[in-house]
Amino acid sequence: MSNNEIDQSKSNNRVSSSDDLEVSAYLEISQEKSFQSQFSSIADESQRDSILIIDFGSQYSRLIARRIRESKVYCEIISHKSSWDDISKLNPKGVILSGGPSSVYDESAPLCPLWVYESGLPVLGICYGMQVMVHQLGGTVSNSAKREYGHAILHQNATQEKLFNGLGSSMSVWMSHGDRIDALPPGFESKAFTDNSPIAVIGNNANLFGIQFHPEVAHTPQGKEILENFLFKACEILPDWTPGNFVNETVEKIREQVGEGKVICALSGGVDSAVAATLVHKAVGDQLTCIFVNNGLMRKEEPERVQITFEKYMKVNFIFSESSERFIRKLKDVTDPERKRKIIGEEFINVFDEEANRLGEVDFLTQGTLYPDVIESSDSSVSATIKTHHNVGGLPDHMKLKLIEPLRYLFKDEVRQVGLELGLSEEMVFRQPFPGPGLAIRILGEVTEEKLDILRAADWIVMDEIKANNLYQELWQTFAVLTGAKSVGVTGDFRTYGHVIAIRAVTSDDAMTADWARLPYDVLTRISSRISNEVDNVSRVVFDITSKPPGTIEWE
Ligand code: XMP
């Protein structure tokens, strides 16, 4: 088994991509079920213009999409197999062909659908995307003797090129390719070169461009300007993808779809379900009921904060289901991490179903599914599957709810912007991820009330110090773990024998990989001494310096 496979099998039934997927994960509904998301695409029906990114399997396809959205332009990643009928409703104003691991001469090399060239839309081919364009339009691509990887200096042949509008004649760019262009297709000109690539940028009069380097990565310092030149000078699209516009359009759309129907939403305390619920509430007010299940496995004050925010502050119909005892009872004597997850997931569905039943007829379920989850479970990507889509369980069939997933086309940072636009607190919007099974997977071995109390107190101190030292937002996750080990200590003149608490602090972009955070020694010192002094029954505090892989972020 490769590392990747081991990681996948370990994380089966676990959710890792978006922070409050804990709730969506429990309510996950498999793609082929009869339930249908009401948000097939943001651009649908709204006549919003968009840029399409044809994915050839580059690890950077998502990054291209993020960059374009950052420039306030709506874009979607689509499969190279998409037909014009599939995508014309997205109102495309330009197409980007992503990079990819193939060589155009590979037998199974993905090619560009012909509508791309026939549509007359501006096209930007990046790396493999450029080679594919050259290959399909009659040029020649060949294997370069020297692979070019890393920084290179790009020199323009002439300086009035549209893509480089406002930029100097030379610039630093990031290269990563084996194949290179030998002969241009008819009508194309070479626009720029590097030491290793005599033809590094090409273009023709019909707004078809190819670039051998990666403008989407931070290592190409002027990449943003280059992409924006393509968007605004070649495609002439408007930068109108803003949180405010998104909120207005989405609220309208939800109103139309829900009509007089009744909607439920499971809140977790995380940002995704909070933003999704707030959007729906703004659209249909009291037709929405939010259900919060207190499983007794949350951190100190967490359930109360969710209740105050939604019930008191936002005046949402709110059901606080106090179910701690049920969960703790079910977890008695259970030590296996995956069993814990399964039990908690199943119990969540039971409670949710019971609470929803009390509401009578319900038509819709709101979920905070995000774009990365959609990309992963669709076939838009030809990239190797890096992560399985984690289903923890499904709603009972009898519920037959239609899905409302208003965040289906948003990246996490966009969800946060929308949350702020909707007036949610920074604390809620920038909350670090917290797993659905909660503290149960941070207590190694059996979960008891006593252990939960110890862990809550220790975790509170970790969070307090991390926030006081302004480290919260730069860390992906920070928490305490009750390791299950006991160790000898000394307090005053007495020998003690107490729990060993581990501190876990990691940096990460997406939880797929993570590094242990180099917390300042004085912060660690304060955390350690406060836990030792303020939490009973703890004899020792240790710091976890394992990265992922080989470790996982959580201890179980
Ligand atoms: P690992 O421990 O696999 O965690 O490196 C990656 C991310 O996923 C979160 N996580 C979970 N979230 N249910 C969840 O909702 C789970 O069972 C679960 N297990 C891990 C973890 O907190 C991290 O952000």
Coordinates of C-alpha atoms and ligand atoms in Angstrom, one line a residue:
M1 CA 0.0 0.0 0.0
S2 CA 1.3 3.5 -0.8
N3 CA 1.2 6.2 1.8
N4 CA -1.6 7.7 0.0
E5 CA -3.7 4.6 0.1
I6 CA -2.9 4.0 3.7
D7 CA -4.1 7.6 4.4
Q8 CA -7.3 7.0 2.5
S9 CA -8.2 3.8 4.1
K10 CA -7.5 5.4 7.5
S11 CA -9.7 8.3 6.8
N12 CA -12.5 6.3 5.4
N13 CA -15.7 7.6 6.9
R14 CA -14.0 10.7 7.9
V15 CA -14.4 14.2 6.6
S16 CA -11.5 16.5 6.1
S17 CA -12.1 19.1 3.5
S18 CA -14.3 21.7 5.0
D19 CA -14.5 22.7 8.5
D20 CA -18.1 22.0 9.5
L21 CA -18.6 19.1 7.2
E22 CA -19.2 17.3 10.4
V23 CA -22.8 17.9 10.0
S24 CA -23.0 17.6 6.3
A25 CA -21.1 14.4 6.6
Y26 CA -23.7 12.8 8.8
L27 CA -26.4 14.0 6.4
E28 CA -24.4 13.2 3.3
I29 CA -26.6 12.1 0.5
S30 CA -24.9 10.0 -2.2
Q31 CA -24.9 11.6 -5.6
E32 CA -27.1 9.1 -7.3
K33 CA -29.9 9.3 -4.8
S34 CA -33.2 10.8 -5.7
F35 CA -32.5 13.9 -3.7
Q36 CA -31.5 16.7 -6.0
S37 CA -29.6 19.8 -5.2
Q38 CA -31.5 22.9 -6.0
F39 CA -28.2 24.6 -6.9
S40 CA -27.1 23.0 -10.1
S41 CA -24.9 26.0 -10.8
I42 CA -24.6 29.6 -9.6
A43 CA -24.4 30.9 -13.2
D44 CA -27.6 28.9 -14.2
E45 CA -30.5 31.2 -15.0
S46 CA -28.9 34.2 -13.4
Q47 CA -27.2 34.9 -16.7
R48 CA -23.9 35.6 -14.9
D49 CA -21.0 35.6 -17.2
S50 CA -18.3 33.1 -16.5
I51 CA -14.9 31.7 -17.3
L52 CA -14.5 28.0 -17.9
I53 CA -11.5 26.1 -16.8
I54 CA -11.0 22.8 -18.6
D55 CA -9.3 20.5 -16.2
F56 CA -6.6 18.3 -17.7
G57 CA -5.6 16.9 -14.3
S58 CA -3.2 19.6 -13.0
Q59 CA -2.7 19.8 -9.3
Y60 CA -3.1 23.6 -10.0
S61 CA -6.6 23.6 -11.6
R62 CA -8.3 24.6 -8.4
L63 CA -5.7 27.3 -7.8
I64 CA -6.5 28.8 -11.2
A65 CA -10.1 28.9 -10.2
R66 CA -9.3 30.5 -6.8
R67 CA -7.2 33.2 -8.5
I68 CA -9.9 34.0 -11.0
R69 CA -12.5 34.3 -8.2
E70 CA -10.1 36.5 -6.3
S71 CA -10.2 38.8 -9.3
K72 CA -14.0 38.9 -8.8
V73 CA -14.8 36.8 -11.8
Y74 CA -17.1 33.8 -11.6
C75 CA -15.5 30.6 -13.0
E76 CA -16.2 26.9 -13.0
I77 CA -13.9 23.9 -13.5
I78 CA -15.4 21.6 -16.1
S79 CA -14.4 18.2 -17.6
H80 CA -12.6 18.1 -21.0
K81 CA -15.5 15.8 -22.0
S82 CA -18.2 18.6 -21.5
S83 CA -20.3 19.4 -24.6
W84 CA -21.3 22.9 -25.6
D85 CA -24.9 22.0 -24.6
D86 CA -23.6 21.2 -21.1
I87 CA -21.9 24.5 -20.6
S88 CA -23.5 27.1 -22.8
K89 CA -25.9 27.9 -19.9
L90 CA -22.9 29.1 -17.9
N91 CA -22.6 32.1 -20.3
P92 CA -18.9 31.6 -20.9
K93 CA -16.8 34.6 -21.9
G94 CA -13.5 32.8 -22.1
V95 CA -11.8 29.4 -21.6
I96 CA -8.7 28.4 -19.7
L97 CA -7.0 25.1 -20.5
S98 CA -5.3 23.8 -17.4
G99 CA -2.0 22.1 -17.1
G100 CA -1.8 18.3 -16.7
P101 CA 0.5 15.4 -16.2
S102 CA 0.0 13.9 -19.7
S103 CA 2.1 14.4 -22.8
V104 CA -0.1 15.1 -25.9
Y105 CA 1.3 12.0 -27.6
D106 CA 0.2 9.7 -24.8
E107 CA -2.4 7.3 -26.0
S108 CA -5.0 8.4 -23.5
A109 CA -4.0 12.1 -23.5
P110 CA -7.1 14.2 -22.8
L111 CA -7.8 16.6 -25.6
C112 CA -9.8 19.8 -25.8
P113 CA -13.4 19.6 -27.0
L114 CA -13.7 21.2 -30.4
W115 CA -16.4 23.7 -29.4
V116 CA -13.6 25.5 -27.6
Y117 CA -11.9 26.5 -30.9
E118 CA -15.2 26.8 -32.8
S119 CA -16.9 29.1 -30.3
G120 CA -14.7 32.1 -31.0
L121 CA -14.1 32.6 -27.3
P122 CA -10.7 33.8 -26.1
V123 CA -8.7 30.8 -24.9
L124 CA -5.7 30.7 -22.6
G125 CA -3.7 27.4 -22.6
I126 CA -1.5 26.9 -19.6
C127 CA 1.4 24.4 -19.9
Y128 CA -0.2 21.2 -21.0
G129 CA -3.2 23.3 -22.1
M130 CA -0.9 25.2 -24.4
Q131 CA 0.6 22.0 -25.8
V132 CA -2.8 20.5 -26.5
M133 CA -3.9 23.7 -28.3
V134 CA -0.7 23.6 -30.5
H135 CA -1.2 19.9 -31.2
Q136 CA -4.8 20.2 -32.1
L137 CA -4.4 23.3 -34.2
G138 CA -1.6 21.9 -36.4
G139 CA 1.7 22.7 -34.6
T140 CA 4.3 20.4 -33.2
V141 CA 5.1 19.5 -29.6
S142 CA 8.2 17.5 -28.8
N143 CA 9.9 16.0 -25.8
S144 CA 12.4 18.5 -24.5
A145 CA 15.9 17.1 -23.7
K146 CA 15.9 19.2 -20.6
R147 CA 13.0 19.3 -18.3
E148 CA 12.4 22.8 -17.1
Y149 CA 11.3 23.1 -13.5
G150 CA 11.4 26.1 -11.2
H151 CA 12.1 29.8 -11.7
A152 CA 12.9 31.1 -15.2
I153 CA 13.2 34.6 -16.7
L154 CA 10.7 35.2 -19.4
H155 CA 11.6 37.8 -22.1
Q156 CA 9.0 39.2 -24.4
N157 CA 9.7 39.4 -28.1
A158 CA 7.8 42.7 -28.5
T159 CA 6.2 44.6 -25.7
Q160 CA 2.6 45.3 -26.9
E161 CA 1.3 41.9 -26.1
K162 CA -2.2 41.9 -24.6
L163 CA -1.4 39.4 -21.9
F164 CA 1.5 41.4 -20.6
N165 CA -0.3 44.8 -20.7
G166 CA 1.3 47.1 -18.1
L167 CA 4.2 44.7 -17.4
G168 CA 7.9 45.0 -18.2
S169 CA 9.8 43.3 -21.0
S170 CA 11.2 40.6 -18.7
M171 CA 9.7 38.9 -15.7
S172 CA 10.2 36.0 -13.4
V173 CA 7.9 33.0 -14.0
W174 CA 7.5 29.4 -12.6
M175 CA 8.0 26.6 -15.1
S176 CA 7.1 22.9 -14.7
H177 CA 7.1 21.0 -18.0
G178 CA 8.9 18.3 -20.0
D179 CA 7.4 18.8 -23.5
R180 CA 8.0 21.9 -25.5
I181 CA 6.7 23.6 -28.7
D182 CA 8.7 23.0 -31.8
A183 CA 6.5 24.4 -34.5
L184 CA 3.6 26.8 -34.2
P185 CA 0.1 26.2 -35.7
P186 CA -0.8 28.4 -38.6
G187 CA -1.6 32.0 -37.7
F188 CA 0.3 31.9 -34.3
E189 CA 3.3 33.9 -33.3
S190 CA 5.9 33.3 -30.7
K191 CA 5.6 36.1 -28.1
A192 CA 8.2 35.3 -25.5
F193 CA 11.0 32.9 -24.6
T194 CA 13.1 31.7 -21.7
D195 CA 16.6 30.1 -21.7
N196 CA 15.1 26.6 -22.1
S197 CA 12.0 27.4 -24.0
P198 CA 12.5 29.3 -27.2
I199 CA 8.7 29.4 -27.5
A200 CA 7.3 30.1 -24.1
V201 CA 4.3 32.2 -25.0
I202 CA 2.2 32.1 -28.1
G203 CA -0.8 33.9 -29.5
N204 CA -2.8 34.6 -32.6
N205 CA -5.2 37.4 -33.8
A206 CA -8.2 35.5 -32.5
N207 CA -7.4 35.8 -28.8
L208 CA -6.0 32.3 -28.5
F209 CA -3.0 32.3 -26.2
G210 CA -0.7 29.7 -24.8
I211 CA 1.8 30.1 -21.9
Q212 CA 4.3 27.5 -20.9
F213 CA 4.6 28.8 -17.3
H214 CA 2.1 28.8 -14.4
P215 CA 0.6 32.2 -13.7
E216 CA -1.6 30.9 -10.9
V217 CA 1.2 30.0 -8.5
A218 CA 2.7 32.5 -6.1
H219 CA 6.2 31.8 -7.6
T220 CA 5.1 33.8 -10.7
P221 CA 5.0 37.2 -9.0
Q222 CA 3.1 38.9 -11.8
G223 CA 0.8 35.9 -12.5
K224 CA -2.3 37.8 -11.2
E225 CA -1.7 40.6 -13.6
I226 CA -1.3 38.2 -16.5
L227 CA -4.5 36.3 -15.7
E228 CA -6.3 39.6 -15.2
N229 CA -5.1 40.8 -18.6
F230 CA -6.6 37.7 -20.1
L231 CA -9.9 38.2 -18.2
F232 CA -10.4 41.9 -18.7
K233 CA -8.4 42.7 -21.9
A234 CA -9.1 39.5 -23.9
C235 CA -12.4 38.2 -22.5
E236 CA -13.7 41.6 -21.5
I237 CA -15.6 40.1 -18.6
L238 CA -16.7 42.3 -15.8
P239 CA -15.4 41.9 -12.2
D240 CA -18.8 41.5 -10.6
W241 CA -18.4 38.3 -8.6
T242 CA -18.7 39.9 -5.1
P243 CA -20.1 38.6 -1.8
G244 CA -22.8 41.3 -2.0
N245 CA -23.9 40.2 -5.4
F246 CA -23.7 36.6 -4.4
V247 CA -25.9 37.1 -1.4
N248 CA -28.6 39.0 -3.4
E249 CA -28.7 36.5 -6.2
T250 CA -28.7 33.5 -3.9
V251 CA -31.4 34.8 -1.6
E252 CA -33.6 35.4 -4.7
K253 CA -33.0 32.0 -6.0
I254 CA -33.7 30.3 -2.6
R255 CA -37.0 32.2 -2.3
E256 CA -38.0 31.1 -5.8
Q257 CA -37.2 27.5 -5.2
V258 CA -38.6 27.1 -1.7
G259 CA -41.9 28.9 -2.4
E260 CA -44.1 28.1 0.5
G261 CA -42.1 25.0 1.5
K262 CA -40.5 24.2 4.8
V263 CA -36.8 24.0 5.3
I264 CA -34.6 22.4 7.9
C265 CA -30.9 22.8 8.5
A266 CA -28.5 21.0 10.9
L267 CA -26.2 23.5 12.5
S268 CA -22.9 22.4 13.8
G269 CA -21.3 25.6 15.0
G270 CA -19.0 25.7 12.0
V271 CA -18.9 28.4 9.4
D272 CA -20.4 26.4 6.4
S273 CA -23.7 25.4 8.0
A274 CA -23.9 28.8 9.7
V275 CA -23.5 30.7 6.4
A276 CA -25.9 28.3 4.6
A277 CA -28.5 28.7 7.3
T278 CA -28.2 32.5 7.4
L279 CA -28.7 32.7 3.6
V280 CA -31.8 30.6 3.8
H281 CA -33.1 32.5 6.7
K282 CA -32.6 35.8 4.9
A283 CA -34.6 34.3 2.0
V284 CA -37.5 32.5 3.7
G285 CA -37.4 33.6 7.3
D286 CA -39.6 31.5 9.6
Q287 CA -40.0 28.8 6.9
L288 CA -36.5 27.7 8.1
T289 CA -35.9 25.7 11.3
C290 CA -32.4 25.0 12.4
I291 CA -31.6 22.0 14.5
F292 CA -28.6 21.9 16.7
V293 CA -27.8 18.5 18.3
N294 CA -25.8 18.8 21.5
N295 CA -23.9 15.5 21.5
G296 CA -22.0 16.3 24.7
L297 CA -18.8 16.1 22.8
M298 CA -18.3 19.8 22.0
R299 CA -15.9 22.2 23.5
K300 CA -16.5 24.5 26.5
E301 CA -19.4 27.0 25.8
E302 CA -19.7 25.9 22.2
P303 CA -23.3 24.8 22.2
E304 CA -24.4 27.9 24.2
R305 CA -22.7 30.2 21.7
V306 CA -24.4 28.6 18.7
Q307 CA -27.7 28.9 20.5
I308 CA -27.2 32.5 21.4
T309 CA -26.1 33.5 17.9
F310 CA -29.0 31.8 16.1
E311 CA -31.8 31.9 18.5
K312 CA -31.3 35.2 20.4
Y313 CA -29.3 37.3 18.0
M314 CA -30.5 36.1 14.6
K315 CA -34.0 35.1 15.7
V316 CA -34.0 31.9 13.7
N317 CA -36.5 29.1 14.6
F318 CA -34.1 27.1 16.6
I319 CA -34.3 23.6 18.1
F320 CA -31.6 22.9 20.7
S321 CA -31.6 19.1 21.1
E322 CA -30.0 18.3 24.4
S323 CA -28.8 14.7 23.6
S324 CA -25.5 14.5 25.5
E325 CA -26.6 11.6 27.7
R326 CA -27.7 9.5 24.8
F327 CA -24.4 9.9 23.1
I328 CA -22.2 9.3 26.1
R329 CA -24.3 6.2 27.0
K330 CA -23.8 4.8 23.5
L331 CA -20.1 5.4 23.7
K332 CA -19.7 3.5 27.0
D333 CA -16.8 0.9 26.8
V334 CA -16.1 1.8 23.2
T335 CA -12.4 2.3 22.5
D336 CA -12.1 1.8 18.7
P337 CA -11.8 5.1 16.9
E338 CA -13.9 4.1 13.9
R339 CA -16.6 2.5 16.1
K340 CA -16.8 5.8 17.9
R341 CA -17.3 7.7 14.7
K342 CA -19.9 5.3 13.5
I343 CA -21.9 5.4 16.7
I344 CA -21.8 9.2 16.8
G345 CA -22.8 9.5 13.2
E346 CA -25.7 7.0 13.5
E347 CA -26.9 8.6 16.7
F348 CA -26.8 12.0 15.1
I349 CA -29.1 10.8 12.3
N350 CA -31.5 9.3 14.8
V351 CA -31.7 12.5 16.8
F352 CA -32.0 14.7 13.7
D353 CA -34.7 12.5 12.3
E354 CA -36.7 12.6 15.6
E355 CA -36.5 16.3 15.8
A356 CA -37.4 16.8 12.2
N357 CA -40.4 14.5 12.6
R358 CA -41.8 16.7 15.3
L359 CA -41.9 19.5 12.7
G360 CA -44.4 17.6 10.5
E361 CA -44.0 17.9 6.8
V362 CA -40.6 19.2 5.7
D363 CA -39.6 19.8 2.1
F364 CA -36.0 20.9 2.0
L365 CA -32.7 20.2 3.7
T366 CA -30.0 22.9 3.7
Q367 CA -26.4 21.7 3.6
G368 CA -23.2 23.6 3.6
T369 CA -21.5 21.6 0.9
L370 CA -18.6 23.5 -0.7
Y371 CA -17.1 23.6 -4.2
P372 CA -14.0 21.4 -3.4
D373 CA -16.4 18.6 -2.3
V374 CA -18.4 19.0 -5.5
I375 CA -15.2 18.9 -7.6
E376 CA -14.0 15.8 -5.8
S377 CA -17.2 13.9 -6.3
S378 CA -17.8 15.0 -9.9
D379 CA -15.9 13.7 -12.9
S380 CA -14.7 17.2 -13.9
S381 CA -11.3 16.2 -12.8
V382 CA -9.0 13.7 -14.4
S383 CA -6.5 14.1 -11.5
A384 CA -5.7 11.0 -9.6
T385 CA -8.3 10.8 -6.8
I386 CA -6.4 12.1 -3.8
K387 CA -9.2 11.7 -1.3
T388 CA -12.4 9.6 -1.1
H389 CA -15.6 11.5 -0.5
H390 CA -16.3 10.6 3.1
N391 CA -19.8 9.5 3.7
V392 CA -20.6 8.9 7.3
G393 CA -24.2 7.9 6.8
G394 CA -27.3 9.0 5.0
L395 CA -30.6 10.4 6.0
P396 CA -33.3 7.8 6.3
D397 CA -35.0 7.3 2.9
H398 CA -38.4 8.2 4.3
M399 CA -37.3 11.8 4.7
K400 CA -37.2 12.4 0.9
L401 CA -35.9 15.9 1.2
K402 CA -34.8 18.1 -1.6
L403 CA -31.4 19.6 -1.0
I404 CA -30.6 23.3 -0.8
E405 CA -26.8 23.8 -1.1
P406 CA -26.3 27.5 -1.5
L407 CA -22.5 27.2 -1.1
R408 CA -22.0 24.5 -3.6
Y409 CA -20.0 26.7 -5.9
L410 CA -17.9 28.5 -3.3
F411 CA -14.4 28.0 -2.0
K412 CA -13.9 28.3 1.8
D413 CA -12.5 31.8 1.7
E414 CA -15.5 32.9 -0.3
V415 CA -17.8 31.4 2.3
R416 CA -16.1 33.4 4.9
Q417 CA -16.5 36.6 2.9
V418 CA -20.2 35.8 2.4
G419 CA -20.5 35.1 6.2
L420 CA -19.0 38.6 7.0
E421 CA -21.3 40.2 4.4
L422 CA -24.2 38.5 6.1
G423 CA -23.1 40.0 9.5
L424 CA -21.9 36.8 11.2
S425 CA -19.3 37.4 13.9
E426 CA -15.6 37.0 13.0
E427 CA -15.4 34.4 15.7
M428 CA -17.9 32.2 13.8
V429 CA -16.6 33.0 10.4
F430 CA -13.0 32.3 11.1
R431 CA -13.5 29.3 13.4
Q432 CA -11.0 26.6 13.0
P433 CA -12.2 23.2 11.8
F434 CA -13.7 20.9 14.5
P435 CA -14.5 17.3 13.7
G436 CA -18.1 16.0 13.9
P437 CA -17.2 13.3 16.5
G438 CA -15.8 16.1 18.5
L439 CA -13.8 15.5 21.7
A440 CA -14.6 11.8 21.4
I441 CA -11.7 11.3 18.9
R442 CA -9.4 13.4 21.1
I443 CA -9.8 11.1 24.1
L444 CA -7.9 8.0 23.4
G445 CA -9.8 5.0 24.7
E446 CA -13.2 5.1 26.4
V447 CA -15.0 8.4 26.6
T448 CA -16.3 9.4 30.0
E449 CA -17.8 12.6 31.5
E450 CA -14.8 12.9 33.7
K451 CA -12.3 12.7 30.8
L452 CA -14.5 15.1 28.8
D453 CA -14.3 17.7 31.6
I454 CA -10.5 17.4 31.9
L455 CA -10.1 17.7 28.1
R456 CA -12.5 20.7 27.9
A457 CA -10.6 22.6 30.5
A458 CA -7.2 21.9 28.9
D459 CA -8.6 22.7 25.4
W460 CA -10.0 26.0 26.7
I461 CA -6.5 27.1 27.9
V462 CA -4.9 26.1 24.6
M463 CA -7.4 28.2 22.7
D464 CA -7.2 31.1 25.1
E465 CA -3.4 31.3 24.8
I466 CA -3.5 30.9 21.0
K467 CA -6.0 33.6 20.6
A468 CA -4.3 35.9 23.1
N469 CA -1.1 35.6 21.1
N470 CA -2.9 36.3 17.8
L471 CA -2.0 32.9 16.4
Y472 CA -5.6 31.6 15.9
Q473 CA -6.1 32.5 12.3
E474 CA -2.7 31.5 11.0
L475 CA -3.1 28.0 12.4
W476 CA -5.3 25.4 10.7
Q477 CA -6.1 23.7 14.0
T478 CA -5.0 23.9 17.6
F479 CA -6.2 21.6 20.3
A480 CA -5.5 19.4 23.3
V481 CA -5.6 15.6 23.3
L482 CA -6.2 13.3 26.3
T483 CA -3.6 10.7 25.4
G484 CA -4.8 7.9 27.6
A485 CA -1.3 7.7 29.1
K486 CA -0.8 8.5 32.8
S487 CA 2.5 9.6 34.3
V488 CA 4.1 10.5 37.6
G489 CA 4.4 14.1 38.7
V490 CA 5.0 16.0 41.9
T491 CA 2.9 18.8 43.4
G492 CA 4.3 20.4 46.5
D493 CA 5.5 17.5 48.6
F494 CA 3.2 15.0 47.0
R495 CA 3.7 12.5 44.3
T496 CA 0.9 12.6 41.8
Y497 CA -0.2 10.2 39.0
G498 CA -2.2 12.0 36.4
H499 CA -3.2 12.3 32.7
V500 CA -0.7 13.2 30.0
I501 CA -2.2 15.9 27.8
A502 CA -0.8 16.5 24.3
I503 CA -1.0 19.8 22.5
R504 CA -1.5 19.6 18.7
A505 CA -1.0 22.7 16.6
V506 CA -0.8 22.4 12.8
T507 CA -0.6 24.5 9.7
S508 CA -2.3 23.3 6.5
D509 CA -4.1 24.5 3.4
D510 CA -6.7 21.8 3.1
A511 CA -6.1 19.2 5.8
M512 CA -4.7 16.8 3.2
T513 CA -1.2 17.5 4.4
A514 CA -0.2 19.4 7.5
D515 CA 2.9 20.4 9.3
W516 CA 3.3 20.8 13.1
A517 CA 3.3 24.5 13.9
R518 CA 6.4 26.0 15.4
L519 CA 4.6 27.7 18.3
P520 CA 6.8 30.2 20.2
Y521 CA 8.4 28.6 23.3
D522 CA 6.9 31.2 25.6
V523 CA 3.4 30.4 24.3
L524 CA 4.1 26.7 24.9
T525 CA 5.4 27.5 28.3
R526 CA 2.3 29.4 29.3
I527 CA 0.0 26.7 28.0
S528 CA 1.9 24.0 29.8
S529 CA 2.0 25.8 33.1
R530 CA -1.6 26.9 33.0
I531 CA -2.8 23.4 32.2
S532 CA -0.7 21.9 35.0
N533 CA -1.9 24.5 37.5
E534 CA -5.5 24.9 36.4
V535 CA -6.7 21.5 35.4
D536 CA -7.0 18.7 37.9
N537 CA -5.5 15.3 37.4
V538 CA -3.0 16.3 34.7
S539 CA 0.6 15.5 35.5
R540 CA 2.3 16.3 32.2
V541 CA 1.9 18.3 29.0
V542 CA 3.7 17.2 25.8
F543 CA 3.8 18.8 22.3
D544 CA 3.1 16.8 19.2
I545 CA 5.7 17.4 16.5
T546 CA 4.3 14.9 13.9
S547 CA 3.5 16.2 10.4
K548 CA 0.8 14.7 8.1
P549 CA 1.7 12.3 6.6
P550 CA 2.8 10.2 8.3
G551 CA 0.5 11.3 11.2
T552 CA -3.0 12.5 10.9
I553 CA -4.2 15.7 12.4
E554 CA -6.5 14.1 14.9
W555 CA -5.0 11.4 17.2
E556 CA -7.8 9.0 16.4
Ligands
XMP1 P1 -7.1 13.8 9.9 O1 -7.1 13.5 11.4 O2 -7.6 12.8 9.1 O3 -8.1 15.1 9.8 O4 -5.7 14.3 9.5 C1 -8.2 15.9 8.7 C2 -9.3 16.9 9.0 O5 -10.5 16.3 9.2 C3 -11.1 16.4 10.5 N1 -11.6 15.2 10.9 C4 -12.9 14.9 10.9 N2 -14.0 15.7 10.7 N3 -15.4 13.9 11.1 C5 -15.2 15.2 10.8 O6 -16.2 15.9 10.6 C6 -14.4 13.0 11.4 O7 -14.6 11.9 11.7 C7 -13.1 13.6 11.3 N4 -11.9 13.1 11.5 C8 -11.0 14.1 11.2 C9 -9.9 16.9 11.3 O8 -10.3 17.7 12.4 C10 -9.1 17.6 10.3 O9 -9.5 19.0 10.1

